mmCIF file of C-alpha atoms in Angstrom:
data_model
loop_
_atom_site.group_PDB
_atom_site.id
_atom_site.type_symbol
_atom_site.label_atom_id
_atom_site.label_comp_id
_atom_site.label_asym_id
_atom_site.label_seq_id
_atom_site.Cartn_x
_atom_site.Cartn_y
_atom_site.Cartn_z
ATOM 1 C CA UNK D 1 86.271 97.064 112.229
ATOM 2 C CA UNK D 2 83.743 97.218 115.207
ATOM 3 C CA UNK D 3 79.871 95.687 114.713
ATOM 4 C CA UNK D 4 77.237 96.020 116.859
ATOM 5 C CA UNK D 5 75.964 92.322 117.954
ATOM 6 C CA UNK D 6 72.481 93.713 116.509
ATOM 7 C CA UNK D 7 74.428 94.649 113.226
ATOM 8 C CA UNK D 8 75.925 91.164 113.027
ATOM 9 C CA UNK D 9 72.821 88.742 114.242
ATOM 10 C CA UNK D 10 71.183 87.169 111.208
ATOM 11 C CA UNK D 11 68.336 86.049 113.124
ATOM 12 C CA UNK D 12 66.142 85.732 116.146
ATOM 13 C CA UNK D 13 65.535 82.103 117.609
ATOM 14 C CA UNK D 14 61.725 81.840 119.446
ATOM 15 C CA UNK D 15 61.287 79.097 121.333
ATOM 16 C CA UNK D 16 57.873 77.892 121.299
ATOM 17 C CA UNK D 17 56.525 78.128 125.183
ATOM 18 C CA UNK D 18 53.354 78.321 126.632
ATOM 19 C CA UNK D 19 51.351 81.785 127.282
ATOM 20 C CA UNK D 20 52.725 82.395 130.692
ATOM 21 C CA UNK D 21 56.245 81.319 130.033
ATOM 22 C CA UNK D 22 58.858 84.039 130.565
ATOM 23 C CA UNK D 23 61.513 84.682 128.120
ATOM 24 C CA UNK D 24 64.753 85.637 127.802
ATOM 25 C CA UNK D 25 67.118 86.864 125.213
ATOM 26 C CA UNK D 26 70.443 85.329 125.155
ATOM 27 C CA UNK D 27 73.797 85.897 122.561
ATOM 28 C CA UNK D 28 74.719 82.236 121.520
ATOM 29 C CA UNK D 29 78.405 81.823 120.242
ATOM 30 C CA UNK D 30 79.268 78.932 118.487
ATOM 31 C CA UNK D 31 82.947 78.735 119.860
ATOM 32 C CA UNK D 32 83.410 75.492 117.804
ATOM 33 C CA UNK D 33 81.543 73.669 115.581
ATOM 34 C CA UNK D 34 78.332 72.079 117.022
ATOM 35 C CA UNK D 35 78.960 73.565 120.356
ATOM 36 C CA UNK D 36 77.502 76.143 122.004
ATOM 37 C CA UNK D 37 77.498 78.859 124.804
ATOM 38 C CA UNK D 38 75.755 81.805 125.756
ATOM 39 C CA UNK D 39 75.982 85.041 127.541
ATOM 40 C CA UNK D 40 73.638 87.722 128.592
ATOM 41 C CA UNK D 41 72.831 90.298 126.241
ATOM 42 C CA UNK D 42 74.284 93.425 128.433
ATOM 43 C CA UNK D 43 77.517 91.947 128.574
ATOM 44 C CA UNK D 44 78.268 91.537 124.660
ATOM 45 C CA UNK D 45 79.812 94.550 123.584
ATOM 46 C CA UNK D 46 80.675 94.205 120.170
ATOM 47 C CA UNK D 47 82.420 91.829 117.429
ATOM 48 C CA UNK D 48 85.786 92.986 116.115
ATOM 49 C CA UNK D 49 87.226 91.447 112.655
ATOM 50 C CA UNK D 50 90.452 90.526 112.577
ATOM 51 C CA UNK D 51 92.555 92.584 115.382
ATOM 52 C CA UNK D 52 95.885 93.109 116.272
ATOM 53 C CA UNK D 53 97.081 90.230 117.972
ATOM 54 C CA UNK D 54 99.942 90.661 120.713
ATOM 55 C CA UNK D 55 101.466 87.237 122.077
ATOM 56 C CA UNK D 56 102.041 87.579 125.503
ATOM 57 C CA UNK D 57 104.945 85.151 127.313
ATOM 58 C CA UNK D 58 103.766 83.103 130.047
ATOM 59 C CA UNK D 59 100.401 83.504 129.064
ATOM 60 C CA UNK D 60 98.077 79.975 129.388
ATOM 61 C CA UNK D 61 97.899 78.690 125.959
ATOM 62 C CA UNK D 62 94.307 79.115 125.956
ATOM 63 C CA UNK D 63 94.424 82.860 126.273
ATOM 64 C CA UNK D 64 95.948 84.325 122.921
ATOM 65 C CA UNK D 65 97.225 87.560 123.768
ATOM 66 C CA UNK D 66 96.051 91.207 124.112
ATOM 67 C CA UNK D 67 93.836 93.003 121.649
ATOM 68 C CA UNK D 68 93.532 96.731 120.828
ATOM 69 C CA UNK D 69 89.958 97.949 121.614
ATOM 70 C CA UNK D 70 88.362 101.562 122.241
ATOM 71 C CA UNK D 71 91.651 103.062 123.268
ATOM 72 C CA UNK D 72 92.603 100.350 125.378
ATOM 73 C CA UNK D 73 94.007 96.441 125.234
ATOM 74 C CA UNK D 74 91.975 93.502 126.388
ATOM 75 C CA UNK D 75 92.623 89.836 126.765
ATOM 76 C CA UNK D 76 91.118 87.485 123.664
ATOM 77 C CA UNK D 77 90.955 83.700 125.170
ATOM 78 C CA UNK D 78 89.922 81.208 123.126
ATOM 79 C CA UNK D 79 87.041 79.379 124.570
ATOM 80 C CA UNK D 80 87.800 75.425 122.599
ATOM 81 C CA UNK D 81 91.121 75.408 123.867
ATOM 82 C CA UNK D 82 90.320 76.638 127.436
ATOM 83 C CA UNK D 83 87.441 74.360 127.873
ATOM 84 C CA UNK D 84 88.184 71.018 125.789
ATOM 85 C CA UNK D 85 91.807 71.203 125.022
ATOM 86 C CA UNK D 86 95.083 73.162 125.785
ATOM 87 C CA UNK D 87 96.980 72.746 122.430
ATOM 88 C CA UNK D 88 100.450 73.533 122.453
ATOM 89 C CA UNK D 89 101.875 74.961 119.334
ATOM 90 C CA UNK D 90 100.845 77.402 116.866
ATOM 91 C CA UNK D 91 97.948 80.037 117.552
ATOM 92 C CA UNK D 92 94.901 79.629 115.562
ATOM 93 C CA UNK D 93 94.328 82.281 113.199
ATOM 94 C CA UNK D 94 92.226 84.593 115.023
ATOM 95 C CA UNK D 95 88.876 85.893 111.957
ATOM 96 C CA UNK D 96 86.237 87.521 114.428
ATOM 97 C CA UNK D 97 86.309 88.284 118.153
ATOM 98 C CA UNK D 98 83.123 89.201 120.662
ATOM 99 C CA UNK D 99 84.145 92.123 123.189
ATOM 100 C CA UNK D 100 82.431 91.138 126.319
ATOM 101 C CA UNK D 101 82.116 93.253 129.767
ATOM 102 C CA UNK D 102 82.700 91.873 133.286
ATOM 103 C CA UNK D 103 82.637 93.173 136.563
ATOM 104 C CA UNK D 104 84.515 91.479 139.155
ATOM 105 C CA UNK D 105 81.851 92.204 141.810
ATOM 106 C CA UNK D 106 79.605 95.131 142.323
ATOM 107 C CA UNK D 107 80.729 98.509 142.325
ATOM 108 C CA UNK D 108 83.697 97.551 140.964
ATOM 109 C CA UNK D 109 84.605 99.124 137.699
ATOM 110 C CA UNK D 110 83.714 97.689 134.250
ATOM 111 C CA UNK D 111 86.378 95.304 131.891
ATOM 112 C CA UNK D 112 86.268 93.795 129.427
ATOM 113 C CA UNK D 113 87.848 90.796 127.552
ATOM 114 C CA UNK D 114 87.100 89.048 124.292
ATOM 115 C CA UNK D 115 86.783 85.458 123.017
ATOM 116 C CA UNK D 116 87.074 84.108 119.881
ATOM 117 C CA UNK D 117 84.020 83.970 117.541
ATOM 118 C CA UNK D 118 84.406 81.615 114.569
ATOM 119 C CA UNK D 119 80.853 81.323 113.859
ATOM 120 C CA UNK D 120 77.946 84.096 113.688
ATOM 121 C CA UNK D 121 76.581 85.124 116.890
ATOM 122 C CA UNK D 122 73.174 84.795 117.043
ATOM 123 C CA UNK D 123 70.452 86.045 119.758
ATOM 124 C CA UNK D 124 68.103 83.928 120.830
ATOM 125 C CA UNK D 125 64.903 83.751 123.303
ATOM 126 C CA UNK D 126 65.405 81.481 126.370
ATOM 127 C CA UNK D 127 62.847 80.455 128.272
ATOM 128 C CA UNK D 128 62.704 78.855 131.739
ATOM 129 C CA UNK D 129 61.072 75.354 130.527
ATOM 130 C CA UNK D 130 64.465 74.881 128.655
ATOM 131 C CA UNK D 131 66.656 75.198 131.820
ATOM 132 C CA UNK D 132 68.469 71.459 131.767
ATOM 133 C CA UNK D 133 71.912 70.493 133.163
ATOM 134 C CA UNK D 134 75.258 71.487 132.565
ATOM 135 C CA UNK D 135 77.079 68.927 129.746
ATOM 136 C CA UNK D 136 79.492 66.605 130.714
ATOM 137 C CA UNK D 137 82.139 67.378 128.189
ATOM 138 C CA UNK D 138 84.387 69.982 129.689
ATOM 139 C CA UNK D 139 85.247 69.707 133.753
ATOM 140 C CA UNK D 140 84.947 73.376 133.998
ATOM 141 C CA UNK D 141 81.689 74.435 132.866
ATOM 142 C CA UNK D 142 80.896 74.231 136.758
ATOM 143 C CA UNK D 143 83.429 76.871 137.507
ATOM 144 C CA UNK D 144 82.273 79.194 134.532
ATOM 145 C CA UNK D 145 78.880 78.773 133.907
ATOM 146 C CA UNK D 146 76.084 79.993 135.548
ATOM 147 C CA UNK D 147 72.926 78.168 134.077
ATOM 148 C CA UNK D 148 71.942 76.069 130.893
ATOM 149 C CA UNK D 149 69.615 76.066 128.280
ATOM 150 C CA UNK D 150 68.728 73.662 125.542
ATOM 151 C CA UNK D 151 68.985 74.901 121.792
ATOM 152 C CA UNK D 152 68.499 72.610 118.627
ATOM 153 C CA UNK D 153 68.944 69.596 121.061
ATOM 154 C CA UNK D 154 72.453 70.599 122.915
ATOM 155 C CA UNK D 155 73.081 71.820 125.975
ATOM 156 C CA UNK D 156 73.555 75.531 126.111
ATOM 157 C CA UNK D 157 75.832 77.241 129.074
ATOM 158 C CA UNK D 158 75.436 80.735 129.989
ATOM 159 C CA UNK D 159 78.762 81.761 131.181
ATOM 160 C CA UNK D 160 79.806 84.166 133.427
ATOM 161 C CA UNK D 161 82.187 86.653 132.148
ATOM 162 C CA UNK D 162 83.889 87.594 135.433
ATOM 163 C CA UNK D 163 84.535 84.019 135.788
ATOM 164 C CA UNK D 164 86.081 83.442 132.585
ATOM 165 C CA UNK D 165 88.378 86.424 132.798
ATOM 166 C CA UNK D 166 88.606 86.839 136.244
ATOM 167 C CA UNK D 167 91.121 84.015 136.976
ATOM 168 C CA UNK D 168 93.424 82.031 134.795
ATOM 169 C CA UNK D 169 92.572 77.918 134.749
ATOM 170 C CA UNK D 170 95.479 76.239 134.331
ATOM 171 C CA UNK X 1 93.022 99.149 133.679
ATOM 172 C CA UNK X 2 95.546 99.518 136.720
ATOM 173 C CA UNK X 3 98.841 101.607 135.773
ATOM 174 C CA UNK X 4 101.434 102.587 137.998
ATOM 175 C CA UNK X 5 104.472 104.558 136.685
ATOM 176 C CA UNK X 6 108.109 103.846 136.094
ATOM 177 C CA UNK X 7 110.859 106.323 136.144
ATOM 178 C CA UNK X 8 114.622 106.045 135.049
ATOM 179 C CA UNK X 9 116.743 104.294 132.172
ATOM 180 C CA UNK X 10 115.169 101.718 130.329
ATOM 181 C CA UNK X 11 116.179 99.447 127.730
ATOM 182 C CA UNK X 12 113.582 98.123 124.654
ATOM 183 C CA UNK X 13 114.486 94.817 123.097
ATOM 184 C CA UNK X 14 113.150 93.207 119.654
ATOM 185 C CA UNK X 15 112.666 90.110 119.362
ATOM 186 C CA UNK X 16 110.526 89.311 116.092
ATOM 187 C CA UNK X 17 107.121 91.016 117.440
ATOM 188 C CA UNK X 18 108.312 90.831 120.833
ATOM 189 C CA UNK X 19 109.390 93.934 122.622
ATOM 190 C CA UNK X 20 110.517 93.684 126.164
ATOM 191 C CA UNK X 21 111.222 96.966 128.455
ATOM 192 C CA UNK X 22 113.792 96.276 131.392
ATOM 193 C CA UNK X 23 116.092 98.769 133.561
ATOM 194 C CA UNK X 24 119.212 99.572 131.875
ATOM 195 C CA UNK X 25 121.065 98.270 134.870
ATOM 196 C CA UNK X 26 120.008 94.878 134.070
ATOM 197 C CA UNK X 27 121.003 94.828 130.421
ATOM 198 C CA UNK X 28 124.459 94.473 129.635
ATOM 199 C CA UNK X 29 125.856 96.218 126.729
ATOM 200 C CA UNK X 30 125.536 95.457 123.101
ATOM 201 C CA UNK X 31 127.577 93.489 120.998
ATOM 202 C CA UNK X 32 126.864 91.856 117.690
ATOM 203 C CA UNK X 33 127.336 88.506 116.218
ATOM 204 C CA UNK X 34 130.837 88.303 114.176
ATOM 205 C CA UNK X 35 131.308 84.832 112.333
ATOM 206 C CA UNK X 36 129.198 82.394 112.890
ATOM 207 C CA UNK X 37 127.588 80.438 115.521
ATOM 208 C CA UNK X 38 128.354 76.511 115.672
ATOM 209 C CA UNK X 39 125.789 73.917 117.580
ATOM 210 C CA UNK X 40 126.444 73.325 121.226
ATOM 211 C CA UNK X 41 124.565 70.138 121.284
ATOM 212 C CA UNK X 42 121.636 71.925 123.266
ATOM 213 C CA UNK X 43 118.645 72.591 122.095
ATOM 214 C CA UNK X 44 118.182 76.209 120.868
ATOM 215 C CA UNK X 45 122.025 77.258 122.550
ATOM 216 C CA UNK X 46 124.357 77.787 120.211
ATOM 217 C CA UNK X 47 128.480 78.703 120.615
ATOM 218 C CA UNK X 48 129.770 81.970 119.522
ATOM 219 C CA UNK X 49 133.494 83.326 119.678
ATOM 220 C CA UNK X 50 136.699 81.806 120.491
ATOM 221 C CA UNK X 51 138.969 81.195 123.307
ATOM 222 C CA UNK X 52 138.403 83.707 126.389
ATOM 223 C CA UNK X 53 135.517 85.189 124.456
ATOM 224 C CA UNK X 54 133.413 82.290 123.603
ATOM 225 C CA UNK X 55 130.067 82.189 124.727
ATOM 226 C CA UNK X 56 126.464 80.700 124.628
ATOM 227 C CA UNK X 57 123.867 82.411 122.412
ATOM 228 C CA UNK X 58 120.144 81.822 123.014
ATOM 229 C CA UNK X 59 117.660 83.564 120.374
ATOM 230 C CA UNK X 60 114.397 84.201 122.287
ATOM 231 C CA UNK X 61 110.710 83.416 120.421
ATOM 232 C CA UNK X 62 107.992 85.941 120.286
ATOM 233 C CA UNK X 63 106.860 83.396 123.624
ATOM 234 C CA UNK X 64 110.110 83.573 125.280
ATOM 235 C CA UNK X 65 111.299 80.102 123.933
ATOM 236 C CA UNK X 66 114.604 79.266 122.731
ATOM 237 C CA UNK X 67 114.504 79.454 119.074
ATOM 238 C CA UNK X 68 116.256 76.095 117.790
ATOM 239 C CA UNK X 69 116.910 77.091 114.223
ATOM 240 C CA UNK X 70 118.861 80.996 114.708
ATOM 241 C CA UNK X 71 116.947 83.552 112.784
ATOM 242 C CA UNK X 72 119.288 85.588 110.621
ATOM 243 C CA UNK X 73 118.033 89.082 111.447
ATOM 244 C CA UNK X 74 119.448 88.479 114.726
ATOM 245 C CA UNK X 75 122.383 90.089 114.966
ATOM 246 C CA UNK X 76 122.234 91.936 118.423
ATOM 247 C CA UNK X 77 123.829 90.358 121.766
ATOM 248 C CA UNK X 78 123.312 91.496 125.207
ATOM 249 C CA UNK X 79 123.738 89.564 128.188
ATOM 250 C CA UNK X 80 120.633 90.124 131.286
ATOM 251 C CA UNK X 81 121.867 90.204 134.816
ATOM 252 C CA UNK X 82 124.755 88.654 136.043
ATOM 253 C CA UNK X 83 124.327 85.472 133.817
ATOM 254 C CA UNK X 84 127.257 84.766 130.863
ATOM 255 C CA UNK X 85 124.668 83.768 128.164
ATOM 256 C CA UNK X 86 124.040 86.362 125.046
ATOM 257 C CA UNK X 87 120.329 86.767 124.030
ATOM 258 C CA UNK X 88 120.509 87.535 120.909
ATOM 259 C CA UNK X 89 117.281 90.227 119.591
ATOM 260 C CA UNK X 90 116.555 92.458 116.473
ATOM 261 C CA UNK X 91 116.877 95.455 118.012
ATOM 262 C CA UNK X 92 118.099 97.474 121.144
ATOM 263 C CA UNK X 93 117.262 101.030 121.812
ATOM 264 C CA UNK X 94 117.803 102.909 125.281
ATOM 265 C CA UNK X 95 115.357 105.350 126.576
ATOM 266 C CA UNK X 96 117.070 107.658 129.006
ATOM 267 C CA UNK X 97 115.416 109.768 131.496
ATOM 268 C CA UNK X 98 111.531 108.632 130.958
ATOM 269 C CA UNK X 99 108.655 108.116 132.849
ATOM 270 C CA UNK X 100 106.181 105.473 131.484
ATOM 271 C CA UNK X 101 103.147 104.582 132.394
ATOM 272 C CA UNK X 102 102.928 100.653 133.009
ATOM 273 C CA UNK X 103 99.304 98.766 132.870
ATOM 274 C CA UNK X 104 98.411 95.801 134.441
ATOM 275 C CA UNK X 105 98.707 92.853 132.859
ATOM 276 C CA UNK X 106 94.962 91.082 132.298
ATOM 277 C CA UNK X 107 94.627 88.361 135.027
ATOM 278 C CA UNK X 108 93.285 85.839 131.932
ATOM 279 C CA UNK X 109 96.881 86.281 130.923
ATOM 280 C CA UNK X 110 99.246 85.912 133.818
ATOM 281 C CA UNK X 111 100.024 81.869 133.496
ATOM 282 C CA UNK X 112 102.319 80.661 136.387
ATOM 283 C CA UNK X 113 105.911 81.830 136.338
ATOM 284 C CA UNK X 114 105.178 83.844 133.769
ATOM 285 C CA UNK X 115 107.769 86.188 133.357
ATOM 286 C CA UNK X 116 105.722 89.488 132.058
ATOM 287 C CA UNK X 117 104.766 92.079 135.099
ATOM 288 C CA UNK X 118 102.803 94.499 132.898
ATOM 289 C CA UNK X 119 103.294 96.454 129.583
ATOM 290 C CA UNK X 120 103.772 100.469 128.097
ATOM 291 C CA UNK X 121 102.435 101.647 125.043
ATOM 292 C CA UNK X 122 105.250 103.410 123.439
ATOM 293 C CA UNK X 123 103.895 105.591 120.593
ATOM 294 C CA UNK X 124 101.559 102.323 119.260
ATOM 295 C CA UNK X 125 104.096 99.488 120.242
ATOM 296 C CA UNK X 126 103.009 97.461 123.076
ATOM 297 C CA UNK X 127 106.756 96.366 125.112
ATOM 298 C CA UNK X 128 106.276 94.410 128.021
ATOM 299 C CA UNK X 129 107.982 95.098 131.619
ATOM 300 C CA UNK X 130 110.182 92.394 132.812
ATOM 301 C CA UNK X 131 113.762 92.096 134.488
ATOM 302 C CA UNK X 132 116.550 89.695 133.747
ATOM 303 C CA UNK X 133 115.823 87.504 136.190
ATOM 304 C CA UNK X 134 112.597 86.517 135.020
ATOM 305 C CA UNK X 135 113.389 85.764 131.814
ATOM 306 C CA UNK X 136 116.323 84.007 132.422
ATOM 307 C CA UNK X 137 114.004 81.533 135.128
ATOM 308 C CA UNK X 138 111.333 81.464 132.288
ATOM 309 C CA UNK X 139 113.362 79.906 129.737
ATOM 310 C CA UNK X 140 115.197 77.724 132.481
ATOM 311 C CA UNK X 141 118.335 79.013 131.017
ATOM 312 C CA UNK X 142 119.603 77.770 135.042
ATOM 313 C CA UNK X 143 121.753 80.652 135.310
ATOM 314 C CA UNK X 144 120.802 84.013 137.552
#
């Protein structure tokens, strides 16, 4: 089953700002609990529940296989292991995943990958007083992310979909 | 997505959700287990058959791994390449005289050494291209 993000998003998150503040929406994805990232809001496609999941040999244990989606199959990575751990072992059940578009560089034509989504994706206003630095916890938020935003206290990324999908990090 | 398109004899193997697609030339043809299969003191490589005919079994995972307890709906062998070890897989079928349309496999999932090249859709069932020679390096069977 396909949702829209809008279909899915239980809320709206202002930030309070001053008058000549400029904001931002932004899809924040709790990819494991208490931790956040974001993306921008024309590259979140869609949130598929439970899909076909095809194991593919060879593949880095982050990225779980291919997916079936609008005629076509996609990568589905999952974003804990590829940024804090890389379990070996069993997959983790796979509930909800976000479709997500990249573009490897202008002009070139639109694809698309998904990540896991274990908690509700919400949409949120982002404004440029809450620009801080990138966390510490994961050594390759500098290779994937392209700015940062504080939310609730933590340390937001914005990641770049081309660069999440675009190369494999092993 | 990237396709190209492959023409000839092919040969689908089953291995638990795992289908591969290779050339026919590479597969060699199909026996099945008779008796049973004793421990060869390896990990996941098991004996089968007696005298001139015995041989190693390996039972590929749905990851290309050397199962190390044999699953007992495996009951087809076929050796890849030139090697003398028997893969042993669900299910064999032989498509003769196709052309397929192969896509690119997703850069996200091509790991190092990895021993996939791409994958058809045959009617719904995703099988993945490969050759013996990459599977036998990816499992480090060191045979080629």
């Amino acid at each position: 089953m396909n949702m829209l993000i809008e279909d899915a998003a239980l809320e709206t998150t202002s930030v309070a700002c001053g008058a000549e503040e400029i904001h931002a929406q932004a899809r924040l994805l709790e990819y494991m609990q208490g931790r956040y990232v974001a993306f921008a809001p024309h590259v979140t496609v869609g949130l598929v529940h439970q899909p076909q999941l095809i194991s593919v040999p060879g593949a880095p244990n982050y990225a779980l296989g291919l997916i079936p989606w609008d005629g076509r199959y996609i990568p589905l990575i999952d974003l804990a292991s590829l940024l804090h751990t890389f379990p070996q072992g069993e997959i983790p059940a796979v509930d909800h995943v976000l479709v997500l578009a990249f573009q490897r560089a202008p002009g070139e034509p639109l694809e698309h990958g998904a990540v896991c989504a274990p908690y509700l994706v919400k949409t949120v206003e982002v404004t440029d007083s809450r620009q801080r630095a990138l966390p510490d916890d994961s050594h390759l938020w500098p290779l994937t992310a392209i700015s940062c935003f504080e939310f609730l206290g933590a340390a937001v990324p914005v990641l770049d979909t081309a660069l999440v999908f675009g190369q494999t990090y092993l | 997505m990237p396709t190209e398109t492959m023409r000839g004899n092919f040969v689908v193997l089953r291995a638990g959700p795992l289908h591969l697609i290779l050339p026919q030339a590479e597969v060699g043809a199909a026996e099945h287990i008779e008796g049973g299969l004793r421990p060869s003191g390896r990990p996941g490589v098991f004996g089968h058959g007696e005298g001139s005919l015995a041989c190693e079994v390996v039972a590929p995972s749905e990851r290309l791994e050397a199962l190390e307890a044999f699953p007992t709906d495996r009951f087809v062998l076929t050796r890849l390449g030139t090697g003398a070890t028997q893969f042993a897989w669900n299910e064999m079928k032989v498509l003769l005289d196709v052309s397929l349309d192969v896509r690119t496999l997703p850069e996200a999932l091509r790991g190092a050494g990895g021993p996939i090249e791409g994958f058809v859709d045959l009617q719904g069932t995703i099988a993945f291209r490969t050759d013996a020679q990459r599977i036998v390096s990816y499992m480090a069977l060191g045979e080629g």
